[in-house]
PDB file of C-alpha atoms in Angstrom:
ATOM      1  CA  MET A   1      17.412-201.018 134.264  1.00 40.00           C
ATOM      2  CA  LYS A   2      14.052-201.012 135.951  1.00 39.00           C
ATOM      3  CA  ASN A   3      11.137-202.779 134.328  1.00 41.00           C
ATOM      4  CA  GLU A   4       7.588-203.638 135.221  1.00 39.00           C
ATOM      5  CA  HIS A   5       6.339-207.069 136.367  1.00 40.00           C
ATOM      6  CA  ASN A   6       9.425-207.732 138.509  1.00 44.00           C
ATOM      7  CA  LYS A   7      11.666-208.108 135.479  1.00 50.00           C
ATOM      8  CA  ASN A   8      14.265-205.596 136.637  1.00 63.00           C
ATOM      9  CA  LEU A   9      17.871-206.751 136.914  1.00 70.00           C
ATOM     10  CA  ASP A  10      20.865-204.970 138.318  1.00 75.00           C
ATOM     11  CA  ARG A  11      24.214-205.423 136.595  1.00 77.00           C
ATOM     12  CA  ARG A  12      25.392-208.130 138.996  1.00 74.00           C
ATOM     13  CA  ASP A  13      22.216-210.172 138.548  1.00 74.00           C
ATOM     14  CA  PHE A  14      22.507-209.781 134.779  1.00 75.00           C
ATOM     15  CA  LEU A  15      25.978-211.310 134.788  1.00 72.00           C
ATOM     16  CA  LYS A  16      24.607-214.189 136.874  1.00 69.00           C
ATOM     17  CA  VAL A  17      21.888-214.771 134.296  1.00 68.00           C
ATOM     18  CA  LEU A  18      24.638-215.209 131.696  1.00 73.00           C
ATOM     19  CA  GLY A  19      26.373-217.747 133.886  1.00 64.00           C
ATOM     20  CA  GLY A  20      29.335-215.438 134.401  1.00 59.00           C
ATOM     21  CA  ALA A  21      30.915-213.160 131.839  1.00 53.00           C
ATOM     22  CA  ALA A  22      34.000-215.364 131.674  1.00 50.00           C
ATOM     23  CA  ALA A  23      31.967-218.036 129.942  1.00 51.00           C
ATOM     24  CA  VAL A  24      30.853-215.578 127.311  1.00 55.00           C
ATOM     25  CA  THR A  25      34.394-214.775 126.244  1.00 54.00           C
ATOM     26  CA  SER A  26      35.201-218.114 124.644  1.00 48.00           C
ATOM     27  CA  ALA A  27      35.334-218.232 120.862  1.00 43.00           C
ATOM     28  CA  THR A  28      32.572-220.827 120.753  1.00 42.00           C
ATOM     29  CA  LEU A  29      30.186-218.492 122.534  1.00 48.00           C
ATOM     30  CA  LEU A  30      31.136-215.433 120.490  1.00 53.00           C
ATOM     31  CA  PRO A  31      30.942-216.643 116.891  1.00 48.00           C
ATOM     32  CA  GLY A  32      31.186-213.154 115.436  1.00 45.00           C
ATOM     33  CA  CYS A  33      28.954-210.742 113.550  1.00 45.00           C
ATOM     34  CA  LYS A  34      26.078-211.942 111.465  1.00 42.00           C
ATOM     35  CA  ASN A  35      26.101-210.665 107.931  1.00 40.00           C
ATOM     36  CA  LYS A  36      23.576-208.100 106.899  1.00 40.00           C
ATOM     37  CA  GLN A  37      21.256-210.664 105.314  1.00 34.00           C
ATOM     38  CA  GLU A  38      21.083-212.746 108.487  1.00 33.00           C
ATOM     39  CA  SER A  39      20.624-209.797 110.815  1.00 36.00           C
ATOM     40  CA  ALA A  40      18.072-207.893 108.757  1.00 37.00           C
ATOM     41  CA  TYR A  41      15.172-206.747 110.936  1.00 38.00           C
ATOM     42  CA  THR A  42      12.023-204.844 110.148  1.00 46.00           C
ATOM     43  CA  ALA A  43       9.946-203.269 112.906  1.00 49.00           C
ATOM     44  CA  THR A  44       6.403-204.593 112.990  1.00 53.00           C
ATOM     45  CA  THR A  45       5.054-201.649 114.951  1.00 61.00           C
ATOM     46  CA  ASP A  46       5.644-197.922 114.903  1.00 73.00           C
ATOM     47  CA  ILE A  47       8.771-196.951 116.817  1.00 72.00           C
ATOM     48  CA  PRO A  48       8.016-194.219 119.375  1.00 79.00           C
ATOM     49  CA  THR A  49       9.729-190.901 118.756  1.00 83.00           C
ATOM     50  CA  ASP A  50       9.374-189.509 122.278  1.00 87.00           C
ATOM     51  CA  GLN A  51      11.110-192.070 124.497  1.00 91.00           C
ATOM     52  CA  MET A  52      14.838-191.353 124.135  1.00 95.00           C
ATOM     53  CA  THR A  53      16.767-191.203 127.382  1.00 96.00           C
ATOM     54  CA  TYR A  54      19.053-188.187 127.809  1.00 97.00           C
ATOM     55  CA  ARG A  55      22.009-187.541 130.091  1.00 97.00           C
ATOM     56  CA  ILE A  56      23.300-184.125 131.145  1.00 97.00           C
ATOM     57  CA  ASN A  57      26.954-183.271 130.552  1.00 97.00           C
ATOM     58  CA  PRO A  58      28.144-181.525 133.753  1.00 93.00           C
ATOM     59  CA  SER A  59      30.676-179.375 131.863  1.00 90.00           C
ATOM     60  CA  THR A  60      28.379-177.765 129.321  1.00 94.00           C
ATOM     61  CA  GLN A  61      24.910-178.921 130.426  1.00 96.00           C
ATOM     62  CA  ASP A  62      24.437-180.572 127.022  1.00 97.00           C
ATOM     63  CA  ARG A  63      21.382-182.840 126.971  1.00 97.00           C
ATOM     64  CA  VAL A  64      22.881-185.831 125.160  1.00 98.00           C
ATOM     65  CA  SER A  65      20.986-188.845 123.830  1.00 98.00           C
ATOM     66  CA  LEU A  66      21.987-192.055 125.599  1.00 98.00           C
ATOM     67  CA  LEU A  67      22.243-193.717 122.182  1.00 97.00           C
ATOM     68  CA  GLY A  68      24.881-192.076 120.030  1.00 98.00           C
ATOM     69  CA  TYR A  69      25.541-192.626 116.330  1.00 98.00           C
ATOM     70  CA  GLY A  70      28.989-193.928 115.416  1.00 97.00           C
ATOM     71  CA  CYS A  71      29.827-192.806 111.864  1.00 97.00           C
ATOM     72  CA  MET A  72      32.577-195.327 111.117  1.00 94.00           C
ATOM     73  CA  ARG A  73      30.437-197.593 108.948  1.00 93.00           C
ATOM     74  CA  TRP A  74      28.406-195.442 106.552  1.00 95.00           C
ATOM     75  CA  PRO A  75      26.876-197.454 103.676  1.00 94.00           C
ATOM     76  CA  THR A  76      28.302-197.444 100.165  1.00 93.00           C
ATOM     77  CA  VAL A  77      26.444-197.504  96.867  1.00 93.00           C
ATOM     78  CA  SER A  78      27.251-201.226  96.701  1.00 91.00           C
ATOM     79  CA  ASN A  79      25.451-201.722 100.035  1.00 86.00           C
ATOM     80  CA  ASN A  80      28.606-202.419 102.015  1.00 85.00           C
ATOM     81  CA  SER A  81      30.239-200.628 104.916  1.00 86.00           C
ATOM     82  CA  ALA A  82      32.551-197.791 103.895  1.00 81.00           C
ATOM     83  CA  ARG A  83      34.888-198.879 106.669  1.00 85.00           C
ATOM     84  CA  ASP A  84      35.891-201.843 104.518  1.00 85.00           C
ATOM     85  CA  SER A  85      34.991-200.724 101.005  1.00 85.00           C
ATOM     86  CA  SER A  86      36.448-198.047  98.741  1.00 85.00           C
ATOM     87  CA  ASP A  87      33.151-197.698  96.853  1.00 89.00           C
ATOM     88  CA  ASP A  88      31.446-194.311  96.978  1.00 92.00           C
ATOM     89  CA  ILE A  89      29.434-193.560 100.091  1.00 94.00           C
ATOM     90  CA  ASP A  90      25.681-193.619  99.460  1.00 95.00           C
ATOM     91  CA  GLN A  91      24.979-190.065 100.614  1.00 97.00           C
ATOM     92  CA  GLU A  92      21.231-190.334 100.043  1.00 97.00           C
ATOM     93  CA  THR A  93      21.037-193.318 102.388  1.00 96.00           C
ATOM     94  CA  VAL A  94      23.320-191.604 104.919  1.00 97.00           C
ATOM     95  CA  ASN A  95      20.893-188.670 104.926  1.00 97.00           C
ATOM     96  CA  LYS A  96      17.952-191.004 105.513  1.00 97.00           C
ATOM     97  CA  LEU A  97      19.729-192.809 108.347  1.00 97.00           C
ATOM     98  CA  VAL A  98      20.494-189.483 110.032  1.00 97.00           C
ATOM     99  CA  ASP A  99      16.890-188.352 109.517  1.00 97.00           C
ATOM    100  CA  VAL A 100      15.528-191.462 111.229  1.00 95.00           C
ATOM    101  CA  ALA A 101      18.047-191.181 114.065  1.00 96.00           C
ATOM    102  CA  ILE A 102      17.230-187.528 114.751  1.00 97.00           C
ATOM    103  CA  ALA A 103      13.491-188.201 114.499  1.00 95.00           C
ATOM    104  CA  HIS A 104      13.869-190.747 117.288  1.00 95.00           C
ATOM    105  CA  GLY A 105      15.899-188.467 119.544  1.00 96.00           C
ATOM    106  CA  VAL A 106      19.517-189.283 118.685  1.00 97.00           C
ATOM    107  CA  ASN A 107      21.582-186.095 118.821  1.00 98.00           C
ATOM    108  CA  TYR A 108      25.207-187.248 119.262  1.00 98.00           C
ATOM    109  CA  PHE A 109      27.184-188.146 116.124  1.00 98.00           C
ATOM    110  CA  ASP A 110      30.746-189.443 116.398  1.00 98.00           C
ATOM    111  CA  THR A 111      33.137-189.336 113.439  1.00 98.00           C
ATOM    112  CA  SER A 112      36.843-188.992 112.632  1.00 97.00           C
ATOM    113  CA  PRO A 113      39.133-187.955 109.771  1.00 97.00           C
ATOM    114  CA  ALA A 114      40.211-191.620 109.656  1.00 95.00           C
ATOM    115  CA  TYR A 115      36.769-193.243 109.390  1.00 93.00           C
ATOM    116  CA  CYS A 116      35.415-194.678 106.127  1.00 93.00           C
ATOM    117  CA  LYS A 117      38.858-194.401 104.554  1.00 92.00           C
ATOM    118  CA  GLY A 118      38.858-190.654 105.194  1.00 92.00           C
ATOM    119  CA  ARG A 119      35.329-189.961 103.945  1.00 95.00           C
ATOM    120  CA  SER A 120      33.167-190.060 107.057  1.00 96.00           C
ATOM    121  CA  GLU A 121      33.469-186.421 108.128  1.00 98.00           C
ATOM    122  CA  ARG A 122      32.333-185.138 104.747  1.00 98.00           C
ATOM    123  CA  ALA A 123      29.338-187.503 104.543  1.00 97.00           C
ATOM    124  CA  THR A 124      28.399-186.752 108.150  1.00 98.00           C
ATOM    125  CA  GLY A 125      28.718-183.009 107.581  1.00 98.00           C
ATOM    126  CA  ILE A 126      26.476-183.105 104.507  1.00 98.00           C
ATOM    127  CA  ALA A 127      23.788-185.034 106.365  1.00 98.00           C
ATOM    128  CA  LEU A 128      23.851-182.926 109.533  1.00 98.00           C
ATOM    129  CA  SER A 129      24.169-179.551 107.802  1.00 98.00           C
ATOM    130  CA  ARG A 130      20.544-179.911 106.702  1.00 98.00           C
ATOM    131  CA  TYR A 131      19.551-179.327 110.349  1.00 98.00           C
ATOM    132  CA  PRO A 132      19.872-176.312 112.649  1.00 98.00           C
ATOM    133  CA  ARG A 133      23.261-176.368 114.376  1.00 97.00           C
ATOM    134  CA  ASP A 134      21.706-176.674 117.831  1.00 96.00           C
ATOM    135  CA  LYS A 135      19.855-179.854 116.802  1.00 96.00           C
ATOM    136  CA  TYR A 136      22.916-182.095 117.113  1.00 98.00           C
ATOM    137  CA  PHE A 137      26.261-182.551 118.846  1.00 98.00           C
ATOM    138  CA  ILE A 138      29.184-183.475 116.621  1.00 98.00           C
ATOM    139  CA  ALA A 139      32.194-185.374 117.955  1.00 98.00           C
ATOM    140  CA  THR A 140      35.327-185.775 115.897  1.00 98.00           C
ATOM    141  CA  LYS A 141      38.929-186.596 116.590  1.00 98.00           C
ATOM    142  CA  LEU A 142      42.478-185.505 115.981  1.00 98.00           C
ATOM    143  CA  SER A 143      43.473-188.777 114.294  1.00 96.00           C
ATOM    144  CA  ASN A 144      47.152-188.020 113.765  1.00 96.00           C
ATOM    145  CA  PHE A 145      48.292-191.649 113.857  1.00 93.00           C
ATOM    146  CA  ALA A 146      50.912-191.520 111.108  1.00 94.00           C
ATOM    147  CA  PRO A 147      54.312-190.015 112.027  1.00 95.00           C
ATOM    148  CA  SER A 148      53.927-187.749 108.986  1.00 95.00           C
ATOM    149  CA  THR A 149      51.075-186.000 110.846  1.00 95.00           C
ATOM    150  CA  TRP A 150      52.879-185.572 114.162  1.00 96.00           C
ATOM    151  CA  SER A 151      54.227-182.126 113.402  1.00 97.00           C
ATOM    152  CA  ARG A 152      52.381-179.158 114.850  1.00 97.00           C
ATOM    153  CA  GLU A 153      51.588-177.875 111.351  1.00 98.00           C
ATOM    154  CA  ALA A 154      50.192-181.194 110.079  1.00 97.00           C
ATOM    155  CA  SER A 155      48.126-181.848 113.188  1.00 98.00           C
ATOM    156  CA  ILE A 156      46.614-178.370 113.213  1.00 98.00           C
ATOM    157  CA  ALA A 157      45.873-178.650 109.497  1.00 98.00           C
ATOM    158  CA  MET A 158      43.974-181.881 110.179  1.00 98.00           C
ATOM    159  CA  TYR A 159      42.032-180.131 112.947  1.00 98.00           C
ATOM    160  CA  HIS A 160      41.077-177.221 110.697  1.00 98.00           C
ATOM    161  CA  ASN A 161      40.062-179.576 107.889  1.00 98.00           C
ATOM    162  CA  SER A 162      37.523-181.198 110.204  1.00 98.00           C
ATOM    163  CA  PHE A 163      35.687-177.879 110.459  1.00 98.00           C
ATOM    164  CA  LYS A 164      35.591-177.648 106.664  1.00 98.00           C
ATOM    165  CA  GLU A 165      34.386-181.213 106.129  1.00 98.00           C
ATOM    166  CA  LEU A 166      31.763-181.017 108.877  1.00 98.00           C
ATOM    167  CA  GLN A 167      30.594-177.550 107.767  1.00 98.00           C
ATOM    168  CA  VAL A 168      30.750-176.142 111.313  1.00 98.00           C
ATOM    169  CA  ASN A 169      32.442-173.263 113.094  1.00 98.00           C
ATOM    170  CA  TYR A 170      32.747-175.087 116.421  1.00 98.00           C
ATOM    171  CA  ILE A 171      33.108-178.724 117.456  1.00 98.00           C
ATOM    172  CA  ASP A 172      31.045-179.980 120.363  1.00 98.00           C
ATOM    173  CA  TYR A 173      33.290-182.910 121.358  1.00 98.00           C
ATOM    174  CA  LEU A 174      36.917-183.109 120.213  1.00 98.00           C
ATOM    175  CA  LEU A 175      38.953-186.202 121.081  1.00 98.00           C
ATOM    176  CA  LEU A 176      42.638-186.995 121.062  1.00 98.00           C
ATOM    177  CA  HIS A 177      42.215-190.195 119.069  1.00 97.00           C
ATOM    178  CA  GLY A 178      43.452-193.566 120.299  1.00 94.00           C
ATOM    179  CA  VAL A 179      45.780-192.565 123.120  1.00 95.00           C
ATOM    180  CA  GLY A 180      47.760-195.544 124.407  1.00 93.00           C
ATOM    181  CA  MET A 181      48.221-197.058 120.955  1.00 91.00           C
ATOM    182  CA  GLY A 182      51.607-197.903 119.462  1.00 88.00           C
ATOM    183  CA  ASN A 183      54.478-197.066 121.809  1.00 90.00           C
ATOM    184  CA  GLY A 184      52.243-195.830 124.582  1.00 91.00           C
ATOM    185  CA  LEU A 185      53.354-192.688 126.386  1.00 95.00           C
ATOM    186  CA  GLN A 186      56.274-192.102 124.022  1.00 95.00           C
ATOM    187  CA  GLU A 187      53.919-191.978 121.047  1.00 95.00           C
ATOM    188  CA  PHE A 188      51.376-189.865 122.935  1.00 96.00           C
ATOM    189  CA  ASN A 189      54.059-187.277 123.710  1.00 96.00           C
ATOM    190  CA  ALA A 190      55.135-187.189 120.064  1.00 96.00           C
ATOM    191  CA  ARG A 191      51.567-186.721 118.834  1.00 96.00           C
ATOM    192  CA  TYR A 192      50.320-184.166 121.344  1.00 97.00           C
ATOM    193  CA  ILE A 193      52.899-182.854 123.847  1.00 97.00           C
ATOM    194  CA  ASP A 194      56.292-182.316 122.222  1.00 97.00           C
ATOM    195  CA  ASN A 195      54.725-180.456 119.268  1.00 97.00           C
ATOM    196  CA  GLY A 196      52.532-178.235 121.461  1.00 97.00           C
ATOM    197  CA  VAL A 197      49.309-179.573 119.930  1.00 98.00           C
ATOM    198  CA  LEU A 198      47.607-180.265 123.265  1.00 98.00           C
ATOM    199  CA  ASP A 199      48.368-176.705 124.382  1.00 98.00           C
ATOM    200  CA  PHE A 200      46.843-175.509 121.108  1.00 98.00           C
ATOM    201  CA  LEU A 201      43.668-177.558 121.685  1.00 98.00           C
ATOM    202  CA  LEU A 202      43.350-176.302 125.251  1.00 98.00           C
ATOM    203  CA  ALA A 203      43.502-172.752 123.891  1.00 98.00           C
ATOM    204  CA  GLU A 204      40.880-173.633 121.271  1.00 98.00           C
ATOM    205  CA  ARG A 205      38.590-174.853 124.028  1.00 98.00           C
ATOM    206  CA  GLN A 206      39.158-171.647 125.918  1.00 98.00           C
ATOM    207  CA  ALA A 207      38.216-169.719 122.753  1.00 98.00           C
ATOM    208  CA  GLY A 208      34.998-171.741 122.377  1.00 98.00           C
ATOM    209  CA  ARG A 209      35.833-173.460 119.099  1.00 98.00           C
ATOM    210  CA  ILE A 210      35.980-176.719 121.061  1.00 98.00           C
ATOM    211  CA  ARG A 211      33.146-177.037 123.556  1.00 98.00           C
ATOM    212  CA  ASN A 212      34.333-180.288 125.204  1.00 98.00           C
ATOM    213  CA  LEU A 213      37.828-181.781 125.048  1.00 98.00           C
ATOM    214  CA  GLY A 214      38.597-185.417 125.795  1.00 98.00           C
ATOM    215  CA  PHE A 215      40.367-188.499 124.506  1.00 98.00           C
ATOM    216  CA  SER A 216      39.598-192.029 123.374  1.00 98.00           C
ATOM    217  CA  TYR A 217      41.650-194.705 125.090  1.00 97.00           C
ATOM    218  CA  HIS A 218      43.125-197.854 123.527  1.00 92.00           C
ATOM    219  CA  GLY A 219      46.022-199.964 124.712  1.00 87.00           C
ATOM    220  CA  ASP A 220      48.610-198.877 127.258  1.00 92.00           C
ATOM    221  CA  ILE A 221      46.965-198.320 130.651  1.00 96.00           C
ATOM    222  CA  LYS A 222      49.929-196.182 131.738  1.00 95.00           C
ATOM    223  CA  VAL A 223      48.797-193.477 129.308  1.00 96.00           C
ATOM    224  CA  PHE A 224      45.222-193.546 130.643  1.00 97.00           C
ATOM    225  CA  ASP A 225      46.429-193.275 134.240  1.00 97.00           C
ATOM    226  CA  TYR A 226      48.900-190.515 133.358  1.00 97.00           C
ATOM    227  CA  LEU A 227      46.274-188.365 131.638  1.00 97.00           C
ATOM    228  CA  LEU A 228      43.847-188.736 134.543  1.00 98.00           C
ATOM    229  CA  SER A 229      46.625-187.911 137.017  1.00 97.00           C
ATOM    230  CA  ARG A 230      46.811-184.498 135.330  1.00 96.00           C
ATOM    231  CA  GLN A 231      43.066-183.871 135.436  1.00 97.00           C
ATOM    232  CA  ASP A 232      43.506-180.718 137.516  1.00 97.00           C
ATOM    233  CA  GLU A 233      45.633-179.318 134.688  1.00 97.00           C
ATOM    234  CA  PHE A 234      43.917-180.654 131.565  1.00 97.00           C
ATOM    235  CA  LYS A 235      40.322-180.756 132.908  1.00 97.00           C
ATOM    236  CA  TRP A 236      39.099-183.447 130.543  1.00 98.00           C
ATOM    237  CA  ASP A 237      35.410-182.932 129.836  1.00 98.00           C
ATOM    238  CA  PHE A 238      34.857-186.586 128.861  1.00 98.00           C
ATOM    239  CA  VAL A 239      36.736-189.779 128.002  1.00 98.00           C
ATOM    240  CA  GLN A 240      35.786-192.497 125.506  1.00 98.00           C
ATOM    241  CA  ILE A 241      36.337-196.098 126.637  1.00 98.00           C
ATOM    242  CA  GLN A 242      35.427-199.600 125.547  1.00 97.00           C
ATOM    243  CA  LEU A 243      32.742-201.042 127.822  1.00 97.00           C
ATOM    244  CA  ASN A 244      30.489-204.082 127.509  1.00 97.00           C
ATOM    245  CA  TYR A 245      29.483-206.968 129.726  1.00 95.00           C
ATOM    246  CA  VAL A 246      32.458-209.100 128.629  1.00 95.00           C
ATOM    247  CA  ASP A 247      35.088-206.365 128.867  1.00 96.00           C
ATOM    248  CA  TRP A 248      33.758-205.354 132.280  1.00 96.00           C
ATOM    249  CA  LYS A 249      35.959-207.961 133.999  1.00 95.00           C
ATOM    250  CA  HIS A 250      37.463-210.028 131.170  1.00 94.00           C
ATOM    251  CA  ALA A 251      38.947-207.568 128.692  1.00 92.00           C
ATOM    252  CA  LYS A 252      42.339-209.260 128.487  1.00 89.00           C
ATOM    253  CA  GLU A 253      40.735-212.564 127.548  1.00 89.00           C
ATOM    254  CA  VAL A 254      39.466-210.833 124.397  1.00 86.00           C
ATOM    255  CA  ASN A 255      42.605-208.775 123.727  1.00 86.00           C
ATOM    256  CA  GLU A 256      45.663-208.860 125.954  1.00 86.00           C
ATOM    257  CA  ARG A 257      46.236-205.112 125.469  1.00 85.00           C
ATOM    258  CA  ASN A 258      42.776-204.188 126.750  1.00 90.00           C
ATOM    259  CA  THR A 259      41.983-203.090 130.304  1.00 94.00           C
ATOM    260  CA  ASN A 260      38.893-204.111 132.242  1.00 96.00           C
ATOM    261  CA  ALA A 261      36.107-201.600 131.776  1.00 97.00           C
ATOM    262  CA  GLU A 262      35.338-201.863 135.480  1.00 97.00           C
ATOM    263  CA  TYR A 263      38.672-200.165 136.195  1.00 97.00           C
ATOM    264  CA  LEU A 264      38.393-197.584 133.414  1.00 98.00           C
ATOM    265  CA  TYR A 265      34.866-196.545 134.363  1.00 98.00           C
ATOM    266  CA  GLY A 266      35.728-196.522 138.064  1.00 98.00           C
ATOM    267  CA  GLU A 267      38.650-194.132 137.558  1.00 98.00           C
ATOM    268  CA  LEU A 268      36.474-191.770 135.516  1.00 98.00           C
ATOM    269  CA  SER A 269      33.560-192.001 137.918  1.00 98.00           C
ATOM    270  CA  LYS A 270      35.530-191.057 141.004  1.00 97.00           C
ATOM    271  CA  ARG A 271      36.762-187.944 139.193  1.00 97.00           C
ATOM    272  CA  GLY A 272      33.325-187.039 137.864  1.00 97.00           C
ATOM    273  CA  ILE A 273      34.416-187.361 134.214  1.00 98.00           C
ATOM    274  CA  PRO A 274      31.601-188.498 131.881  1.00 98.00           C
ATOM    275  CA  ALA A 275      32.265-191.660 129.881  1.00 98.00           C
ATOM    276  CA  ILE A 276      31.477-192.129 126.203  1.00 98.00           C
ATOM    277  CA  ILE A 277      31.091-195.823 125.413  1.00 98.00           C
ATOM    278  CA  MET A 278      32.450-197.551 122.312  1.00 97.00           C
ATOM    279  CA  GLU A 279      32.180-201.247 121.423  1.00 95.00           C
ATOM    280  CA  PRO A 280      29.035-201.952 123.503  1.00 97.00           C
ATOM    281  CA  LEU A 281      28.476-204.995 121.253  1.00 95.00           C
ATOM    282  CA  LEU A 282      32.151-206.022 121.193  1.00 94.00           C
ATOM    283  CA  GLY A 283      32.409-205.550 117.448  1.00 88.00           C
ATOM    284  CA  GLY A 284      28.953-207.024 116.915  1.00 89.00           C
ATOM    285  CA  ARG A 285      29.651-210.288 118.708  1.00 92.00           C
ATOM    286  CA  LEU A 286      27.242-209.592 121.571  1.00 94.00           C
ATOM    287  CA  SER A 287      24.357-209.433 119.099  1.00 91.00           C
ATOM    288  CA  ASN A 288      25.111-213.004 118.037  1.00 90.00           C
ATOM    289  CA  VAL A 289      25.938-214.955 121.196  1.00 91.00           C
ATOM    290  CA  HIS A 290      25.690-218.725 121.470  1.00 92.00           C
ATOM    291  CA  ASP A 291      22.176-220.175 121.476  1.00 93.00           C
ATOM    292  CA  HIS A 292      22.248-221.179 125.150  1.00 92.00           C
ATOM    293  CA  ILE A 293      23.152-217.610 126.189  1.00 91.00           C
ATOM    294  CA  ALA A 294      20.476-216.149 123.917  1.00 92.00           C
ATOM    295  CA  ALA A 295      17.940-218.579 125.381  1.00 93.00           C
ATOM    296  CA  LYS A 296      18.627-217.331 128.912  1.00 92.00           C
ATOM    297  CA  LEU A 297      18.072-213.742 127.821  1.00 92.00           C
ATOM    298  CA  LYS A 298      14.933-214.580 125.840  1.00 92.00           C
ATOM    299  CA  GLN A 299      13.557-216.521 128.800  1.00 93.00           C
ATOM    300  CA  ARG A 300      13.904-213.437 130.953  1.00 92.00           C
ATOM    301  CA  LYS A 301      12.545-210.941 128.390  1.00 91.00           C
ATOM    302  CA  PRO A 302      11.218-212.609 125.215  1.00 92.00           C
ATOM    303  CA  GLU A 303      10.390-209.270 123.590  1.00 92.00           C
ATOM    304  CA  SER A 304      13.954-207.894 123.823  1.00 92.00           C
ATOM    305  CA  SER A 305      16.649-208.485 121.236  1.00 93.00           C
ATOM    306  CA  VAL A 306      19.937-210.044 122.312  1.00 94.00           C
ATOM    307  CA  ALA A 307      21.744-206.841 121.309  1.00 94.00           C
ATOM    308  CA  SER A 308      19.493-204.706 123.489  1.00 94.00           C
ATOM    309  CA  TRP A 309      20.845-206.365 126.632  1.00 95.00           C
ATOM    310  CA  ALA A 310      24.356-205.207 125.775  1.00 96.00           C
ATOM    311  CA  PHE A 311      23.223-201.642 125.110  1.00 96.00           C
ATOM    312  CA  ARG A 312      21.209-201.512 128.340  1.00 95.00           C
ATOM    313  CA  PHE A 313      24.136-202.881 130.339  1.00 96.00           C
ATOM    314  CA  ALA A 314      26.422-200.136 129.023  1.00 97.00           C
ATOM    315  CA  GLY A 315      23.776-197.452 129.493  1.00 97.00           C
ATOM    316  CA  SER A 316      22.911-198.455 133.044  1.00 96.00           C
ATOM    317  CA  PHE A 317      25.985-196.742 134.509  1.00 97.00           C
ATOM    318  CA  PRO A 318      25.067-193.220 135.711  1.00 97.00           C
ATOM    319  CA  GLY A 319      28.396-191.744 134.602  1.00 97.00           C
ATOM    320  CA  VAL A 320      27.858-192.793 130.995  1.00 98.00           C
ATOM    321  CA  LEU A 321      26.928-189.880 128.739  1.00 98.00           C
ATOM    322  CA  THR A 322      26.207-191.827 125.547  1.00 98.00           C
ATOM    323  CA  VAL A 323      26.657-195.318 124.090  1.00 98.00           C
ATOM    324  CA  LEU A 324      27.845-195.374 120.483  1.00 98.00           C
ATOM    325  CA  SER A 325      26.509-197.691 117.811  1.00 95.00           C
ATOM    326  CA  GLY A 326      27.884-197.816 114.267  1.00 93.00           C
ATOM    327  CA  MET A 327      24.672-198.409 112.311  1.00 91.00           C
ATOM    328  CA  THR A 328      25.083-199.065 108.574  1.00 91.00           C
ATOM    329  CA  TYR A 329      21.645-200.318 107.574  1.00 90.00           C
ATOM    330  CA  MET A 330      18.153-199.038 108.262  1.00 90.00           C
TER     331      MET A 330
END
């Protein structure tokens, strides 16, 4: 996080500027997301197209943009987020958003069969298929949450459908989606172990149809620890975790099921497993902090948005491969 004119801050100093992350966790300091009218922003100068930061994936040597595009919130024709609306996705706008992202160096796009009420993969595939396949990295997930999808046949069918929707013949980053949710290890075993699906995915990676295999973690820390304890066997290429400057040490104050990002990142780092970051803005709340917190940040760097501090905090860790942002509006 180096900057000119002695404005550089390390992560510890940044937390001191905020007066301690614990203070930021209270409901009065995190009032929630602004609506799209309040948060509308138009750049007043040209945005440079040659200043993206890239990180190298040690498994495949992929050169991944430090800002990744989360495809959970594509816009609808009614100008809402498709995460919450059943209206048709505005494919023309999705294409334009992807065009702008790629023009500015973004090359990592994260989707799932579950996103946008089941429509994200198709919209993402249409937008990205207009580019050469080596221009982008696509991440999707085996989102077999419902017990009806826990059979080997149903899970593998979901996996194959992702290829169809995304219009690809290989997937760059495939995640076991939401491990630790529900009944923890019992549910994980039902979704991926007892039915042989994890063995199937490991074979798919060996065959090259999956280039990197990992998981996204939510909930039961026992599942996270168990999967890392078998790293020599599974050889996870990456893991997706929730990390921001509140969750770093105070995750349980936000959600009692969460685990401090300091622990999650530390366990990945000591094993050399790259981290993919979700929720860098804590569901948007860190773009709309209380006025006295915003004033401290603006005093330090008046030209920087409040949200940019959260992104830079997440991206400052050397083991982070990319930081995801679900961007709905231009």
